[in-house]
Short mmCIF file of C-alpha atoms and ligand atoms in Angstrom, two decimals:
data_model
loop_
_atom_site.label_atom_id
_atom_site.label_comp_id
_atom_site.label_asym_id
_atom_site.label_seq_id
_atom_site.Cartn_x
_atom_site.Cartn_y
_atom_site.Cartn_z
CA UNK A 1 97.63 103.04 96.05
CA UNK A 2 96.44 101.56 94.27
CA UNK A 3 95.39 100.64 92.39
CA UNK A 4 93.59 101.05 93.40
CA UNK A 5 92.96 102.54 95.39
CA UNK A 6 92.46 104.85 96.41
CA UNK A 7 90.68 106.13 98.03
CA UNK A 8 89.83 106.04 100.94
CA UNK A 9 90.08 109.14 102.05
CA UNK A 10 86.64 108.90 102.35
CA UNK A 11 86.86 106.20 104.82
CA UNK A 12 86.68 108.91 107.35
CA UNK A 13 83.55 110.21 105.79
CA UNK A 14 82.14 106.79 106.44
CA UNK A 15 82.21 105.59 102.85
CA UNK A 16 84.02 102.57 101.64
CA UNK A 17 84.57 101.89 98.05
CA UNK A 18 83.78 98.94 95.91
CA UNK A 19 85.97 95.90 95.74
CA UNK A 20 88.63 95.65 93.11
CA UNK A 21 87.83 93.70 90.02
CA UNK A 22 91.16 93.11 88.42
CA UNK A 23 93.08 89.92 88.56
CA UNK A 24 96.38 91.19 87.22
CA UNK A 25 99.08 91.37 89.84
CA UNK A 26 102.79 92.00 90.44
CA UNK A 27 105.37 91.23 93.10
CA UNK A 28 105.44 88.03 95.12
CA UNK A 29 108.49 85.84 94.99
CA UNK A 30 111.31 87.45 93.03
CA UNK A 31 112.36 85.39 90.00
CA UNK A 32 116.00 84.24 90.34
CA UNK A 33 116.89 85.64 86.89
CA UNK A 34 115.65 89.04 88.06
CA UNK A 35 117.17 88.89 91.52
CA UNK A 36 120.63 89.44 89.98
CA UNK A 37 119.45 92.48 88.02
CA UNK A 38 119.24 96.03 89.41
CA UNK A 39 117.20 98.36 87.18
CA UNK A 40 118.78 101.81 86.94
CA UNK A 41 116.66 103.57 84.33
CA UNK A 42 113.81 103.14 81.84
CA UNK A 43 113.34 104.99 78.56
CA UNK A 44 109.86 104.49 77.14
CA UNK A 45 109.27 105.84 73.62
CA UNK A 46 105.82 105.13 72.20
CA UNK A 47 103.47 106.30 69.50
CA UNK A 48 99.88 106.27 70.65
CA UNK A 49 97.31 105.42 67.99
CA UNK A 50 94.10 106.69 69.54
CA UNK A 51 91.78 105.40 66.81
CA UNK A 52 93.23 101.89 67.02
CA UNK A 53 93.69 101.91 70.80
CA UNK A 54 97.23 100.70 70.24
CA UNK A 55 100.81 101.69 71.00
CA UNK A 56 104.12 100.99 69.36
CA UNK A 57 107.74 101.93 69.86
CA UNK A 58 110.47 100.78 72.22
CA UNK A 59 111.55 100.61 75.84
CA UNK A 60 115.19 100.65 76.95
CA UNK A 61 115.98 99.11 80.32
CA UNK A 62 119.37 100.03 81.78
CA UNK A 63 120.49 97.54 84.39
CA UNK A 64 123.45 96.48 86.49
CA UNK A 65 123.91 92.71 86.59
CA UNK A 66 125.32 91.43 89.88
CA UNK A 67 126.85 88.40 88.18
CA UNK A 68 127.49 87.06 84.66
CA UNK A 69 124.44 85.60 82.97
CA UNK A 70 123.18 83.87 79.82
CA UNK A 71 119.59 84.95 80.32
CA UNK A 72 117.80 88.25 80.88
CA UNK A 73 114.17 88.09 81.93
CA UNK A 74 111.74 90.99 81.56
CA UNK A 75 108.01 91.11 82.31
CA UNK A 76 105.54 92.27 79.65
CA UNK A 77 101.89 91.25 79.32
CA UNK A 78 101.21 89.11 76.28
CA UNK A 79 99.18 91.89 74.64
CA UNK A 80 101.91 92.84 72.17
CA UNK A 81 104.14 91.73 69.35
CA UNK A 82 107.83 92.05 70.13
CA UNK A 83 109.76 92.60 66.93
CA UNK A 84 113.35 92.98 68.09
CA UNK A 85 115.50 92.85 71.21
CA UNK A 86 118.95 94.43 71.47
CA UNK A 87 121.36 93.91 74.34
CA UNK A 88 124.15 96.47 74.30
CA UNK A 89 123.05 97.24 70.71
CA UNK A 90 123.37 93.63 69.52
CA UNK A 91 120.27 91.73 68.35
CA UNK A 92 119.43 88.70 70.50
CA UNK A 93 117.10 85.70 70.37
CA UNK A 94 114.18 85.75 72.72
CA UNK A 95 111.00 83.91 73.73
CA UNK A 96 107.93 85.97 74.51
CA UNK A 97 105.21 84.07 76.35
CA UNK A 98 103.48 83.84 79.73
CA UNK A 99 103.83 87.60 80.15
CA UNK A 100 107.64 87.40 79.99
CA UNK A 101 110.40 88.10 77.50
CA UNK A 102 113.22 85.62 78.01
CA UNK A 103 116.33 86.81 76.22
CA UNK A 104 118.76 84.00 75.42
CA UNK A 105 122.14 85.67 75.06
CA UNK A 106 124.58 84.50 72.39
CA UNK A 107 127.50 85.06 74.70
CA UNK A 108 127.70 85.28 78.44
CA UNK A 109 126.96 88.82 79.59
CA UNK A 110 129.53 89.93 82.17
CA UNK A 111 128.52 91.47 85.48
CA UNK A 112 128.08 95.24 85.35
CA UNK A 113 126.12 97.66 83.24
CA UNK A 114 123.96 96.51 80.36
CA UNK A 115 121.31 98.08 78.19
CA UNK A 116 118.32 96.12 76.89
CA UNK A 117 116.18 97.67 74.15
CA UNK A 118 112.88 96.05 73.22
CA UNK A 119 110.85 97.06 70.14
CA UNK A 120 107.16 96.18 70.42
CA UNK A 121 103.63 97.22 69.67
CA UNK A 122 99.99 96.21 69.95
CA UNK A 123 96.80 96.82 71.87
CA UNK A 124 97.33 97.13 75.61
CA UNK A 125 94.89 95.57 78.06
CA UNK A 126 91.87 97.80 78.62
CA UNK A 127 90.58 98.56 82.13
CA UNK A 128 86.95 97.62 82.79
CA UNK A 129 86.29 99.62 85.93
CA UNK A 130 89.31 101.77 86.73
CA UNK A 131 90.86 102.42 89.14
CA UNK A 132 89.44 99.23 90.69
CA UNK A 133 91.04 97.27 87.92
CA UNK A 134 93.97 98.15 85.71
CA UNK A 135 94.59 98.88 82.09
CA UNK A 136 94.40 101.60 79.47
CA UNK A 137 91.40 103.89 79.62
CA UNK A 138 90.26 105.20 76.24
CA UNK A 139 87.43 107.67 76.36
CA UNK A 140 86.42 111.15 75.20
CA UNK A 141 85.60 114.30 77.11
CA UNK A 142 82.24 116.03 76.75
CA UNK A 143 83.50 118.04 73.79
CA UNK A 144 84.43 114.88 71.91
CA UNK A 145 88.21 115.08 72.29
CA UNK A 146 90.06 111.82 72.93
CA UNK A 147 91.01 111.35 76.57
CA UNK A 148 93.24 108.52 77.75
CA UNK A 149 94.87 107.35 80.96
CA UNK A 150 96.50 104.28 82.48
CA UNK A 151 96.20 102.60 85.88
CA UNK A 152 98.71 99.93 86.81
CA UNK A 153 99.16 99.51 90.56
CA UNK A 154 98.13 95.87 90.50
CA UNK A 155 99.11 94.99 86.94
CA UNK A 156 102.43 96.75 87.32
CA UNK A 157 104.58 98.32 84.64
CA UNK A 158 104.38 95.16 82.53
CA UNK A 159 100.90 96.35 81.54
CA UNK A 160 102.61 98.25 78.72
CA UNK A 161 106.40 98.32 79.04
CA UNK A 162 109.05 95.60 79.48
CA UNK A 163 110.36 95.82 83.03
CA UNK A 164 111.36 94.04 86.19
CA UNK A 165 107.90 94.12 87.66
CA UNK A 166 108.61 93.84 91.34
CA UNK A 167 108.15 96.45 94.10
CA UNK A 168 111.66 95.84 95.43
CA UNK A 169 113.35 97.42 92.41
CA UNK A 170 112.73 100.96 91.23
CA UNK A 171 114.81 102.68 88.54
CA UNK A 172 117.28 104.58 90.72
CA UNK A 173 118.06 107.13 88.02
CA UNK A 174 114.47 107.67 86.96
CA UNK A 175 112.65 107.52 83.68
CA UNK A 176 112.44 109.22 80.30
CA UNK A 177 109.05 109.03 78.59
CA UNK A 178 108.86 110.08 74.97
CA UNK A 179 105.21 109.89 73.95
CA UNK A 180 103.79 110.78 70.54
CA UNK A 181 100.08 111.60 70.18
CA UNK A 182 97.81 113.38 67.67
CA UNK A 183 98.85 117.02 67.72
CA UNK A 184 95.60 118.30 69.24
CA UNK A 185 96.30 116.37 72.46
CA UNK A 186 98.57 117.17 75.40
CA UNK A 187 100.52 114.48 77.29
CA UNK A 188 101.01 114.65 81.08
CA UNK A 189 103.77 112.60 82.70
CA UNK A 190 106.16 112.29 85.63
CA UNK A 191 108.95 114.75 86.39
CA UNK A 192 109.58 117.74 84.15
CA UNK A 193 108.56 118.35 80.55
CA UNK A 194 111.76 118.57 78.49
CA UNK A 195 110.35 119.34 75.07
CA UNK A 196 107.37 119.21 72.77
CA UNK A 197 108.16 118.50 69.13
CA UNK A 198 105.49 118.85 66.45
CA UNK A 199 105.68 116.88 63.24
CA UNK A 200 102.76 117.13 60.83
CA UNK A 201 99.75 115.55 62.49
CA UNK A 202 101.49 114.47 65.69
CA UNK A 203 103.34 115.93 68.66
CA UNK A 204 106.00 114.27 70.82
CA UNK A 205 106.18 115.06 74.54
CA UNK A 206 109.38 114.22 76.40
CA UNK A 207 108.89 113.88 80.15
CA UNK A 208 111.78 113.07 82.46
CA UNK A 209 112.13 112.37 86.15
CA UNK A 210 115.49 112.00 87.83
CA UNK A 211 113.91 110.55 90.96
CA UNK A 212 113.46 106.93 91.77
CA UNK A 213 109.86 105.95 90.93
CA UNK A 214 107.65 102.89 91.35
CA UNK A 215 106.57 101.04 88.20
CA UNK A 216 102.90 101.90 88.57
CA UNK A 217 103.72 105.61 88.60
CA UNK A 218 105.48 105.28 85.25
CA UNK A 219 102.44 106.19 83.20
CA UNK A 220 101.17 109.00 81.02
CA UNK A 221 97.81 110.62 80.31
CA UNK A 222 96.64 112.41 77.17
CA UNK A 223 93.75 114.78 76.61
CA UNK A 224 92.61 118.21 75.57
CA UNK A 225 94.37 119.74 78.54
CA UNK A 226 95.07 123.27 79.63
CA UNK A 227 97.97 123.66 82.06
CA UNK A 228 97.18 125.85 85.04
CA UNK A 229 100.20 126.68 87.18
CA UNK A 230 100.84 128.25 90.56
CA UNK A 231 104.02 128.38 92.59
CA UNK A 232 104.25 126.61 95.92
CA UNK A 233 106.82 127.40 98.60
CA UNK A 234 107.75 124.32 100.61
CA UNK A 235 108.20 124.19 104.35
CA UNK A 236 111.96 124.34 103.68
CA UNK A 237 111.63 127.39 101.45
CA UNK A 238 111.98 125.81 98.00
CA UNK A 239 109.73 127.12 95.26
CA UNK A 240 108.07 124.28 93.35
CA UNK A 241 105.68 124.66 90.42
CA UNK A 242 102.20 123.26 91.00
CA UNK A 243 100.81 122.18 87.64
CA UNK A 244 97.26 121.08 86.96
CA UNK A 245 96.65 119.38 83.61
CA UNK A 246 92.92 120.08 83.51
CA UNK A 247 90.47 119.49 80.66
CA UNK A 248 89.98 122.78 78.86
CA UNK A 249 86.26 122.52 79.59
CA UNK A 250 87.06 122.69 83.35
CA UNK A 251 89.83 125.24 83.23
CA UNK A 252 87.81 127.82 85.15
CA UNK A 253 87.74 125.51 88.18
CA UNK A 254 91.49 125.03 88.30
CA UNK A 255 92.55 128.12 90.25
CA UNK A 256 90.36 127.32 93.27
CA UNK A 257 91.35 123.67 93.04
CA UNK A 258 95.02 124.60 93.30
CA UNK A 259 94.24 126.69 96.39
CA UNK A 260 92.78 123.57 97.99
CA UNK A 261 95.78 121.54 96.87
CA UNK A 262 98.16 124.08 98.36
CA UNK A 263 96.44 123.74 101.72
CA UNK A 264 96.58 119.96 101.45
CA UNK A 265 100.31 119.88 100.68
CA UNK A 266 101.06 122.44 103.35
CA UNK A 267 99.25 120.42 106.01
CA UNK A 268 101.01 117.18 104.99
CA UNK A 269 104.39 118.92 105.13
CA UNK A 270 103.68 119.85 108.73
CA UNK A 271 103.52 116.19 109.75
CA UNK A 272 105.71 114.51 107.14
CA UNK A 273 108.33 117.09 106.20
CA UNK A 274 109.06 118.76 102.90
CA UNK A 275 107.24 117.69 99.74
CA UNK A 276 109.45 114.83 98.47
CA UNK A 277 109.90 115.89 94.83
CA UNK A 278 110.75 119.56 95.33
CA UNK A 279 113.29 119.60 92.48
CA UNK A 280 110.58 118.73 89.97
CA UNK A 281 106.92 119.55 90.48
CA UNK A 282 103.64 119.10 92.29
CA UNK A 283 101.41 117.72 89.55
CA UNK A 284 97.83 116.63 89.03
CA UNK A 285 96.06 115.56 85.89
CA UNK A 286 92.34 115.29 85.36
CA UNK A 287 91.27 111.73 84.54
CA UNK A 288 88.01 109.95 83.88
CA UNK A 289 88.73 107.48 86.69
CA UNK A 290 88.59 108.48 90.34
CA UNK A 291 92.26 108.76 91.17
CA UNK A 292 95.68 107.20 91.68
CA UNK A 293 98.87 108.29 93.38
CA UNK A 294 101.18 108.72 90.41
CA UNK A 295 104.41 110.35 91.55
CA UNK A 296 104.54 114.04 90.58
CA UNK A 297 101.44 113.66 88.35
CA UNK A 298 98.57 112.43 90.47
CA UNK A 299 95.47 111.22 88.71
CA UNK A 300 92.46 113.26 89.80
CA UNK A 301 88.93 112.29 88.82
CA UNK A 302 86.84 113.38 91.78
CA UNK A 303 85.02 115.93 89.61
CA UNK A 304 85.65 118.86 91.96
CA UNK A 305 83.32 117.42 94.61
CA UNK A 306 84.37 119.11 97.81
CA UNK A 307 83.32 118.64 101.39
CA UNK A 308 83.84 121.15 104.18
CA UNK A 309 86.54 120.64 106.76
CA UNK A 310 86.99 123.46 109.23
CA UNK A 311 84.48 125.45 107.18
CA UNK A 312 86.56 125.39 103.99
CA UNK A 313 86.51 123.33 100.81
CA UNK A 314 88.40 120.06 101.06
CA UNK A 315 88.93 117.31 98.50
CA UNK A 316 89.41 114.05 100.41
CA UNK A 317 90.32 112.11 97.30
CA UNK A 318 93.06 114.53 96.38
CA UNK A 319 94.36 114.72 99.94
CA UNK A 320 94.66 110.96 100.11
CA UNK A 321 96.45 110.65 96.77
CA UNK A 322 98.88 113.38 97.78
CA UNK A 323 99.58 111.63 101.06
CA UNK A 324 101.03 108.85 98.92
CA UNK A 325 103.76 111.20 97.71
CA UNK A 326 105.21 110.52 101.17
CA UNK A 327 103.69 107.10 101.94
CA UNK A 328 104.09 104.87 98.89
CA UNK A 329 106.25 107.03 96.66
CA UNK A 330 108.92 108.43 99.01
CA UNK A 331 108.60 105.63 101.59
CA UNK A 332 108.04 102.44 99.61
CA UNK A 333 107.44 98.89 100.79
CA UNK A 334 109.79 96.44 99.09
CA UNK A 335 107.20 93.67 99.39
CA UNK A 336 103.44 94.10 98.89
CA UNK A 337 103.11 92.15 102.15
CA UNK A 338 103.76 95.50 103.80
CA UNK A 339 101.17 97.40 101.73
CA UNK A 340 99.68 98.89 104.93
CA UNK A 341 102.70 101.20 105.15
CA UNK A 342 101.40 102.92 102.00
CA UNK A 343 97.67 102.81 102.64
CA UNK A 344 97.44 102.73 106.41
CA UNK A 345 99.81 105.58 107.17
CA UNK A 346 98.48 107.58 104.23
CA UNK A 347 94.94 107.15 105.55
CA UNK A 348 96.18 108.15 108.99
CA UNK A 349 97.42 111.32 107.31
CA UNK A 350 93.87 111.98 106.09
CA UNK A 351 92.71 111.94 109.71
CA UNK A 352 95.48 114.39 110.60
CA UNK A 353 93.87 116.90 108.27
CA UNK A 354 90.71 116.62 110.38
CA UNK A 355 92.80 117.02 113.51
CA UNK A 356 94.46 120.10 112.10
CA UNK A 357 91.33 121.92 110.95
CA UNK A 358 88.53 120.52 113.11
CA UNK A 359 90.35 119.67 116.30
CA UNK A 360 91.16 116.74 118.52
CA UNK A 361 87.61 115.71 119.25
CA UNK A 362 86.62 115.38 115.59
CA UNK A 363 89.84 113.43 114.97
CA UNK A 364 89.11 111.00 117.81
CA UNK A 365 85.52 110.57 116.62
CA UNK A 366 86.71 109.76 113.10
CA UNK A 367 88.63 106.79 114.51
CA UNK A 368 85.71 105.69 116.69
CA UNK A 369 83.64 105.56 113.52
CA UNK A 370 86.26 103.84 111.41
CA UNK A 371 86.85 101.19 114.12
CA UNK A 372 83.36 99.89 113.39
CA UNK A 373 84.17 99.21 109.75
CA UNK A 374 87.10 96.81 109.96
CA UNK A 375 86.67 93.37 108.45
CA UNK A 376 89.35 91.71 110.59
CA UNK A 377 89.14 88.49 108.60
CA UNK A 378 92.81 88.13 107.74
CA UNK A 379 95.85 89.83 109.25
CA UNK A 380 97.14 92.93 107.55
CA UNK A 381 100.58 91.36 107.14
CA UNK A 382 100.19 87.74 106.09
CA UNK A 383 103.78 86.76 105.44
CA UNK A 384 106.55 87.57 103.00
CA UNK A 385 106.83 87.62 99.18
CA UNK A 386 103.15 88.45 98.76
CA UNK A 387 101.84 89.72 95.43
CA UNK A 388 99.78 92.87 95.15
CA UNK A 389 96.43 91.26 94.56
CA UNK A 390 96.79 88.92 97.54
CA UNK A 391 97.99 91.66 99.86
CA UNK A 392 95.20 94.08 99.04
CA UNK A 393 92.23 94.29 101.40
CA UNK A 394 90.20 97.03 103.05
CA UNK A 395 91.88 96.68 106.44
CA UNK A 396 95.26 97.89 105.13
CA UNK A 397 93.58 101.31 105.02
CA UNK A 398 91.41 101.75 108.07
CA UNK A 399 92.96 99.28 110.46
CA UNK A 400 96.43 100.34 109.35
CA UNK A 401 95.51 103.95 110.11
CA UNK A 402 94.00 102.96 113.43
CA UNK A 403 97.23 101.23 114.35
CA UNK A 404 99.06 104.55 113.96
CA UNK A 405 96.38 106.14 116.16
CA UNK A 406 97.12 103.53 118.84
CA UNK A 407 100.90 103.95 118.57
CA UNK A 408 100.42 107.70 118.90
CA UNK A 409 98.50 107.18 122.14
CA UNK A 410 101.02 104.66 123.49
CA UNK A 411 104.02 106.87 122.80
CA UNK A 412 102.26 110.15 123.53
CA UNK A 413 101.89 112.87 120.90
CA UNK A 414 105.04 114.69 121.92
CA UNK A 415 107.13 111.66 121.07
CA UNK A 416 105.04 110.17 118.27
CA UNK A 417 104.71 113.06 115.83
CA UNK A 418 108.44 113.90 115.80
CA UNK A 419 109.19 110.19 115.38
CA UNK A 420 106.79 109.85 112.45
CA UNK A 421 108.42 112.82 110.75
CA UNK A 422 111.87 111.46 111.50
CA UNK A 423 111.00 108.18 109.79
CA UNK A 424 109.65 109.77 106.61
CA UNK A 425 112.57 112.22 106.37
CA UNK A 426 115.33 109.72 107.13
CA UNK A 427 117.52 108.68 104.16
CA UNK A 428 117.58 105.19 105.63
CA UNK A 429 113.85 104.68 104.95
CA UNK A 430 113.19 106.77 101.86
CA UNK A 431 113.72 107.03 98.08
CA UNK A 432 116.10 104.19 97.05
CA UNK A 433 115.95 102.60 100.48
CA UNK A 434 112.77 100.58 100.51
CA UNK A 435 111.25 99.37 103.78
CA UNK A 436 109.44 96.54 105.53
CA UNK A 437 107.08 96.29 108.49
CA UNK A 438 110.07 95.12 110.55
CA UNK A 439 111.83 98.42 109.79
CA UNK A 440 108.81 100.38 111.02
CA UNK A 441 108.58 98.21 114.11
CA UNK A 442 112.25 98.56 114.99
CA UNK A 443 112.19 102.29 114.35
CA UNK A 444 109.21 103.02 116.59
CA UNK A 445 110.53 100.66 119.26
CA UNK A 446 113.79 102.56 119.26
CA UNK A 447 112.10 105.97 119.29
CA UNK A 448 109.78 105.00 122.14
CA UNK A 449 112.51 103.27 124.13
CA UNK A 450 110.49 100.06 124.45
CA UNK A 451 109.84 96.89 122.51
CA UNK A 452 106.61 97.46 120.60
CA UNK A 453 106.72 94.10 118.82
CA UNK A 454 103.79 92.64 120.80
CA UNK A 455 101.62 95.52 119.64
CA UNK A 456 102.77 95.19 116.00
CA UNK A 457 102.08 91.46 116.19
CA UNK A 458 98.60 91.96 117.60
CA UNK A 459 97.43 94.62 115.16
CA UNK A 460 99.27 93.64 112.00
CA UNK A 461 100.02 89.94 112.22
CA UNK A 462 96.83 88.72 113.87
CA UNK A 463 93.11 89.46 113.75
CA UNK A 464 92.84 89.54 117.54
CA UNK A 465 91.89 92.55 119.59
CA UNK A 466 93.47 93.66 122.79
CA UNK A 467 91.68 91.83 125.64
CA UNK A 468 91.12 93.79 128.82
CA UNK A 469 89.74 91.88 131.77
CA UNK A 470 87.82 93.76 134.49
CA UNK A 471 87.05 91.79 137.63
CA UNK A 472 85.07 93.14 140.56
CA UNK A 473 86.93 92.14 143.73
CA UNK A 474 84.58 93.64 146.23
CA UNK A 475 81.91 96.30 146.32
CA UNK A 476 83.87 99.18 144.90
CA UNK A 477 87.19 97.63 143.98
CA UNK A 478 88.16 96.33 140.55
CA UNK A 479 91.15 94.50 139.11
CA UNK A 480 91.99 95.49 135.51
CA UNK A 481 94.33 93.23 133.54
CA UNK A 482 95.62 92.86 129.98
CA UNK A 483 95.10 89.29 128.87
CA UNK A 484 96.88 88.88 125.55
CA UNK A 485 99.58 91.52 125.75
CA UNK A 486 103.01 91.01 127.29
CA UNK A 487 103.95 94.70 127.55
CA UNK A 488 102.29 97.22 129.87
CA UNK A 489 100.17 99.82 128.10
CA UNK A 490 98.76 103.20 129.05
CA UNK A 491 94.98 103.24 129.20
CA UNK A 492 92.26 105.80 129.96
CA UNK A 493 90.24 104.48 132.89
CA UNK A 494 87.09 106.29 133.94
CA UNK A 495 85.97 105.83 137.55
CA UNK A 496 83.67 107.82 139.81
CA UNK A 497 86.61 110.17 140.26
CA UNK A 498 86.92 110.93 136.55
CA UNK A 499 89.17 109.74 133.73
CA UNK A 500 92.84 109.06 134.34
CA UNK A 501 95.55 107.69 132.09
CA UNK A 502 97.01 104.67 133.95
CA UNK A 503 99.41 101.88 133.12
CA UNK A 504 97.82 98.45 132.82
CA UNK A 505 99.68 95.16 132.44
CA UNK A 506 99.06 91.46 132.59
CA UNK A 507 99.43 91.33 136.39
CA UNK A 508 96.68 93.86 136.84
CA UNK A 509 95.88 97.20 138.32
CA UNK A 510 93.48 97.77 141.22
CA UNK A 511 91.13 100.75 141.08
CA UNK A 512 88.46 101.89 143.50
CA UNK A 513 85.24 103.24 142.13
CA UNK A 514 81.60 103.29 143.11
CA UNK A 515 80.75 103.00 139.44
CA UNK A 516 81.88 100.28 137.07
CA UNK A 517 85.16 101.48 135.47
CA UNK A 518 84.97 102.38 131.80
CA UNK A 519 88.01 101.31 129.82
CA UNK A 520 89.45 103.43 127.00
CA UNK A 521 86.31 105.51 126.49
CA UNK A 522 87.82 107.40 123.55
CA UNK A 523 88.77 104.21 121.67
CA UNK A 524 92.52 104.51 121.31
CA UNK A 525 92.66 100.70 121.14
CA UNK A 526 90.92 98.00 119.16
CA UNK A 527 89.85 95.99 122.15
CA UNK A 528 87.52 93.58 123.80
CA UNK A 529 86.59 94.33 127.42
CA UNK A 530 85.66 91.27 129.42
CA UNK A 531 83.71 91.98 132.62
CA UNK A 532 83.50 89.48 135.40
ZN1 ZN B 1 95.71 105.04 98.85
#
C-alpha cells in the first residue's frame, strides 16, 4: 500500500497513477539496537489541536528485550519536542536527533519485558500530495468542518509516534489509541471503539485492536462523520459489523456503498478465505485523499465514482484497498524488498473480480492490456534490507500481478487457486509470521510439485522476458525451444490444427503446421518470440 498507493486497481482500467513525491522512508537495514527489541504493544494518547495543526501527549511502547542493554532506540521524526522519557516508570536521559530518540539508561536493563513511555508534542509533517507522499492532512469538508487524516506507508509510524519503524516488527498484541479532538468531531481508528468521553469542549475516543498491525495502519482520522453500519456474514459464518465513517454531507450515499463493499469482500473471501479481522470490524472512513489500506479502517477518497463490472456498480479503488486486508495486512512482507507480495498479489485479486463477474475472456484481456504497461527497468526484487522508498515502483503492481497470472497457468487453475488460498490462510505465513519472496517461492514449488525457482528468478529477480525460439526446419515443420529457462513449461501453441497446450523445454518440441505456429496467443507469459 502504500503509500501509496494505492491504487492501482485501476491498472486494469488502463490508468496508472502519478509517481510518488515523498522522500520519507522506513525499513532497510535493521539497526542493531532495535534488532534485540520485539515490540509487543503501542499505546498512543494524543490531543489534537486542529487550529494549530499540532498534537501532544504520549506514546507507550511495550517491548521484550532479547538481551540486557544500556540503550533503547526509537524512531520519531524530528518534528516534535520530547519532554520526558520513562523506562519502567523511571525517568531517563535521552538524545533526540536525526529522527531518533536514543535513551541512555542509568542502569543496565535486563532481558525481558520493558515499558517505554515518551511524552512529546509539536507539529507533525504535513503531506503535500497524499497519498503519493506522507504526512498529516488538515483540511475542511464543504460545510466548513475540520477534516483530518494521516498517510504513513513510506514515512512509517515515526511520522507521529515513537516506534521501531521497521516492517519486520509489528506489535503482536495490538494498539490502543486514545485521541482527543474538539467535541464536534468524530475519530475513526483501528479495531473496536471502546469509549467516547466528553469533557467540556473536547471528546476522547479510545480505539483498540488486539490484532497485530503494521505501523502505517496505526493512524486515525477525524471529521464530521456519521457512522453507517451493516452486518456482514463471513464465508465461515461469523457476523462482523461493517462500519462506514462517512462525512455527514454524504451520508445518503453510504447504504449503496456498503452494498458494493459487501460484494467486494464476499468475492475476495472466495479466493483468499475468511475476512482476516472477523473479531473486530470491516471499516472504511471517508478521506480527502484517494485511499490507503489501513487495517480495519480503510481510507476511502474515491468520491463514490463507480464503474460497471458485470453490469453492476464497482469501486476499483475500494476493492484494491480491501485486497490489502489479506495481502499486506494479514500476509506481510518482513522486508520492503518483497513489496510485490502486497501490491502484486493484491492487484491480481483485482483481476479476479473481473474474472468472477465478467468471465475468463475479460480477465485474460485485462492481463494482455496490462502487459503493455510494464516498465521493466529494474527487477521487482532487488536484494535484501531494502527501504520502502527504494523498493517502490510501478512494476510491483502490474508485473507482480502478471506473475501470479503466469503461475496460475503453469500450475493449472485447479491446483493454483486452492494453493493461493492455502497460503493466505496458513498460520505459518500470516499475522505474526511475516514472509519473504523465498517463502512464496518455496510454498508454490511445494504445492506444484516442481522447482519454480527459475520462473521466480526470471520474473522477480531479473528484467528479462521468457525467450521462445521458433525455427523452421522444413516446409511445414518447426522446432520450438525455451532459451533462457531451465524448467519445461506448458505453452499454448496454435498450428493449422488449432490451439493445444503443450510442454516446451530447452531441448525443443517439434510441431507440424502449414501455418507459422503462434506461441502463447492469450499472453500467459511475458515473453519474446524469436523466429528463425
Ligand atoms: Zn495497493
